[in-house]
Amino acid sequence: ANMTGSASNQLRSAYVAEVTAGTTPSSPSFSTTDVPILMNATPAIYESKTLVAGGARGGVGVSGLDVSGTLSGTFIYGNYDIWLETLLQAAWASNVIKDAKAIKTVTVENAIPAGVGGTLTMMRYRGVQATGGSITLSSDADVQFSLDVQGIGSDVGTTSAIGSSSYTNPTNKIPLTSGIDVGTIAYNGYTLNCMESSTINFAYENRERQTKLSSLDLCGITRGAFVPTITARMYVETNFLAIYNAARANHTAFSVTYPLGSVGGKKYTILFPTCTFTGGDLDFSGADAMQDISIMPQYSTSDACVLKVTRAVS
């Protein structure tokens, strides 16, 4: 009988926190995701050429796997908190997380039936962490997130589950939207004009693969330097002048607060305690007069972090 090929919406993406980076728990309690964790383990192929065949290839070998991917979609409260731990190299404590240098990893399992009604094939990726990403707030849109993902190892594909694996689906389904779920954005000391859009870029410098002799796995992934940036696009109104002048001179550092969520107990507060403007360029090329703002968050000595996120805010 014919067996139609699988559709991508038949993919089951799931993850489970690891205790030891690169080691999958023996009886994993996986959490599934609403969006695919797009992972690949790309082999590093090396070839030998032979004069016996006039310089053609005589053999190939594999010397490593580049485990990488992306995770992106609509940002939903609570569904990606473990991924934020891997991104910020830190753990939630009393509903607060700050950027740190801890090692937080997950095992990712992607399962797809081999054609409609076919046997489930599972691909597993170990030591996976988000190494960068962004949250994008655009007017008249949902809140979007995107994560760059790296892993330190990958197992062979299989049709066998791990021990007594369990799978729990996310319970929160309502997307955060820019209309009602973005609270009052505050730049301490500045009164903001009407904002069209804003993006938080969680950038890391030198957060890279650590290759390993005698193994296809990595030793790990370096603890990168956290250098996030914030951009915002504002309409030119009564208050643009203070930002315009500050961005062109030395100015006092200020805090930046982004509240996300509108349901009590299901809100985040994203706080960058110490920030400076690095640009306040004007754009008069379109119908609206706009100011494009760029901000560099810095390390806050008093908060001992660059970024502080609080969840379960009432």
XYZ file of C-alpha atoms in Angstrom:
314
model
C 0.000 0.000 0.000
C 1.119 3.559 -0.638
C 2.161 5.561 2.379
C 1.998 9.336 1.920
C 4.984 11.293 3.169
C 4.755 13.003 6.527
C 3.683 16.613 6.909
C 5.866 18.927 8.968
C 2.939 19.539 11.328
C 3.239 15.889 12.407
C 6.564 16.694 14.077
C 6.695 16.378 17.863
C 9.345 18.662 19.311
C 10.147 18.135 22.982
C 12.852 18.998 25.488
C 13.941 18.037 28.973
C 16.392 19.749 31.319
C 19.731 17.985 31.803
C 21.541 17.677 35.128
C 24.886 17.091 33.418
C 25.418 18.922 30.136
C 25.296 16.457 27.263
C 23.672 13.637 29.263
C 19.997 12.859 28.705
C 18.066 11.872 31.857
C 17.445 8.115 32.013
C 13.656 8.513 32.466
C 13.027 11.886 30.872
C 9.886 13.915 31.509
C 9.765 15.797 28.242
C 7.898 19.052 27.659
C 6.536 19.452 24.139
C 6.534 22.754 22.262
C 3.929 24.516 20.147
C 6.531 25.439 17.555
C 9.215 23.224 16.014
C 12.717 23.163 17.464
C 14.481 23.137 14.110
C 17.618 21.105 14.853
C 20.273 19.556 12.654
C 23.429 17.600 13.408
C 25.564 18.393 10.375
C 28.602 16.120 9.980
C 32.049 17.521 9.251
C 33.055 15.397 6.257
C 36.684 14.896 5.285
C 37.697 13.225 2.060
C 40.772 11.492 0.763
C 41.668 11.609 -2.892
C 43.695 8.975 -4.617
C 46.050 9.041 -7.558
C 45.013 5.451 -8.182
C 41.715 6.860 -9.517
C 43.222 9.912 -11.190
C 42.705 12.149 -8.164
C 39.079 11.184 -7.567
C 37.747 10.613 -4.074
C 38.847 7.351 -2.546
C 37.109 7.598 0.833
C 35.403 9.930 3.272
C 35.285 10.174 7.064
C 33.299 12.053 9.693
C 35.188 14.108 12.275
C 32.494 15.947 14.185
C 28.863 17.063 14.316
C 27.698 20.671 14.298
C 24.509 20.523 16.370
C 22.585 23.741 15.797
C 19.176 25.110 15.072
C 16.521 27.700 15.794
C 13.424 28.056 17.923
C 11.038 30.887 17.086
C 7.412 31.906 17.050
C 4.782 33.678 19.100
C 5.895 34.374 22.668
C 3.537 32.795 25.213
C 3.822 33.253 28.961
C 5.549 30.393 30.773
C 6.230 28.195 27.748
C 9.891 29.064 27.286
C 11.135 29.716 30.833
C 13.620 26.816 30.718
C 14.929 28.109 27.398
C 15.501 31.486 29.059
C 17.632 29.671 31.643
C 19.800 28.218 28.879
C 19.998 31.604 27.147
C 20.934 33.611 30.245
C 23.185 30.874 31.691
C 21.226 31.142 34.927
C 18.425 29.633 36.995
C 15.111 31.100 38.111
C 15.171 31.911 41.833
C 12.047 33.250 43.555
C 10.637 33.998 40.078
C 13.663 36.123 39.146
C 16.418 35.325 36.678
C 19.588 37.329 36.021
C 22.307 36.737 33.460
C 25.094 34.602 34.941
C 27.686 32.009 33.928
C 25.963 28.760 34.929
C 25.691 25.826 32.541
C 22.038 25.138 31.724
C 21.233 22.651 28.989
C 18.391 20.528 27.642
C 18.040 17.409 25.526
C 15.871 18.022 22.475
C 13.935 15.169 20.893
C 12.278 15.594 17.513
C 9.950 12.754 16.516
C 8.276 12.292 13.134
C 6.288 9.358 11.736
C 7.932 7.698 8.750
C 5.071 8.630 6.433
C 1.429 8.864 7.459
C 0.757 6.051 9.911
C 4.416 5.114 9.902
C 6.655 4.272 12.833
C 7.812 7.217 14.924
C 11.465 8.053 14.300
C 13.250 10.039 17.019
C 16.261 12.316 16.595
C 17.907 13.468 19.830
C 20.280 16.348 20.451
C 22.152 16.689 23.749
C 23.639 19.607 25.637
C 21.388 22.057 23.824
C 21.216 25.697 24.843
C 20.048 28.992 23.388
C 23.130 31.057 22.565
C 21.394 34.212 21.364
C 18.020 35.520 20.371
C 15.533 38.350 20.359
C 12.093 39.476 21.436
C 10.351 41.696 18.912
C 7.485 44.012 19.807
C 5.655 45.452 16.801
C 2.414 47.410 16.865
C -0.612 45.549 15.487
C 1.172 42.205 15.917
C 1.880 39.386 18.303
C 5.033 39.376 20.414
C 7.646 37.354 18.532
C 10.695 35.555 19.912
C 13.599 33.903 18.156
C 16.397 31.807 19.656
C 19.644 30.571 18.118
C 20.357 27.084 19.441
C 23.559 25.059 19.810
C 24.181 21.569 21.158
C 27.223 19.543 22.127
C 26.178 16.128 20.811
C 23.645 14.117 18.843
C 22.550 10.486 19.101
C 21.793 8.192 16.177
C 18.199 8.259 14.987
C 16.030 5.552 16.515
C 12.495 4.208 16.792
C 12.943 3.415 20.490
C 11.817 5.706 23.297
C 14.130 6.325 26.266
C 13.063 4.244 29.258
C 9.759 5.494 30.641
C 9.679 8.751 28.694
C 6.677 10.988 29.364
C 5.452 13.993 27.404
C 3.611 17.006 28.836
C 2.007 19.558 26.546
C 2.164 23.304 27.275
C -1.002 24.543 28.955
C -0.679 28.222 28.080
C -1.921 28.893 24.551
C -2.823 32.588 24.449
C -0.221 34.622 22.553
C 1.171 37.813 24.001
C 0.182 40.659 21.693
C 1.480 44.178 21.271
C -1.920 45.761 21.793
C -2.812 44.667 25.318
C 0.142 42.623 26.573
C 2.913 45.206 26.329
C 2.748 47.417 29.391
C 4.121 50.904 29.777
C 7.701 50.851 28.530
C 9.830 53.093 30.728
C 13.206 54.728 30.211
C 13.919 56.157 33.658
C 14.319 59.922 33.416
C 12.781 60.204 29.960
C 9.175 60.685 28.913
C 8.667 58.583 25.819
C 6.724 59.444 22.729
C 4.380 57.011 21.017
C 6.389 53.913 20.083
C 5.844 52.002 16.857
C 8.110 49.009 17.544
C 10.976 47.790 19.668
C 13.348 44.826 19.655
C 15.487 43.368 22.432
C 18.479 41.507 21.031
C 20.069 39.057 23.491
C 23.517 39.056 21.914
C 26.532 37.144 23.205
C 30.109 37.620 22.128
C 32.476 34.620 21.997
C 29.830 32.076 22.927
C 31.196 29.353 20.720
C 31.636 25.612 20.215
C 34.504 23.938 22.090
C 35.631 21.067 19.890
C 36.923 17.854 21.410
C 39.581 15.359 20.357
C 38.596 11.676 20.232
C 34.866 12.368 20.075
C 32.103 13.669 17.804
C 30.758 15.584 20.833
C 31.975 18.963 21.991
C 33.686 19.680 25.297
C 31.009 22.313 25.698
C 30.049 25.824 24.659
C 31.910 28.833 26.040
C 30.256 31.135 28.554
C 29.897 34.162 26.308
C 30.005 37.860 27.141
C 26.416 39.155 27.386
C 26.121 42.339 25.298
C 22.423 42.877 24.554
C 21.112 45.778 22.509
C 17.729 47.474 22.443
C 16.263 49.261 19.445
C 13.060 51.271 19.287
C 11.252 53.283 16.651
C 9.264 56.259 17.938
C 7.138 58.906 16.355
C 8.618 62.392 16.617
C 6.467 64.244 19.136
C 7.080 66.560 22.062
C 9.595 64.394 23.918
C 12.084 63.295 21.268
C 14.446 66.210 21.957
C 15.847 64.909 25.266
C 16.746 61.543 23.739
C 18.141 63.190 20.607
C 20.532 65.334 22.638
C 21.454 62.605 25.123
C 22.341 60.145 22.373
C 24.875 62.624 20.958
C 26.758 63.272 24.208
C 27.860 61.695 27.462
C 24.769 61.279 29.585
C 23.643 59.712 32.841
C 22.827 56.013 32.638
C 19.174 55.069 33.046
C 17.100 51.922 33.546
C 14.855 50.409 30.879
C 11.714 48.448 31.786
C 9.566 46.338 29.451
C 6.429 44.822 31.062
C 4.958 41.867 29.129
C 1.569 40.347 29.863
C -1.876 41.526 30.926
C -3.113 38.642 33.099
C -2.315 38.914 36.804
C 0.260 36.328 37.858
C 1.197 35.698 34.221
C 3.324 38.741 33.504
C 7.026 39.324 32.969
C 8.993 42.435 33.838
C 12.138 42.761 31.744
C 14.523 45.189 33.430
C 17.871 46.485 32.210
C 19.065 48.439 35.269
C 21.868 50.445 33.596
C 21.595 51.674 30.015
C 22.927 54.364 27.694
C 21.731 55.660 24.346
C 24.028 54.952 21.422
C 21.860 56.541 18.776
C 18.746 58.608 18.259
C 18.768 58.985 14.493
C 15.931 60.779 12.760
C 14.151 59.305 9.765
C 12.083 61.609 7.618
C 12.063 59.367 4.548
C 8.547 58.025 5.061
C 5.148 59.559 5.693
C 5.809 59.774 9.445
C 8.666 61.597 11.126
C 10.422 58.924 13.168
C 13.268 58.588 15.640
C 15.262 55.349 15.601
C 16.736 54.748 19.045
C 19.496 52.310 19.949
C 20.474 51.473 23.520
C 23.367 49.539 25.063
C 22.600 47.932 28.434
C 25.618 47.715 30.735
C 26.534 45.724 33.801
C 24.819 47.033 36.918
C 27.036 46.763 39.982
C 24.156 47.215 42.420
C 22.039 44.537 40.705
C 25.020 42.301 39.833
C 23.642 41.724 36.339
C 22.946 43.248 32.950
C 19.388 41.939 32.749
C 16.826 41.025 35.390
C 13.610 39.241 34.415
C 10.781 38.744 36.911
C 7.919 36.345 36.189
C 4.527 35.710 37.870
C 4.136 39.470 38.281
C 0.702 40.438 39.564
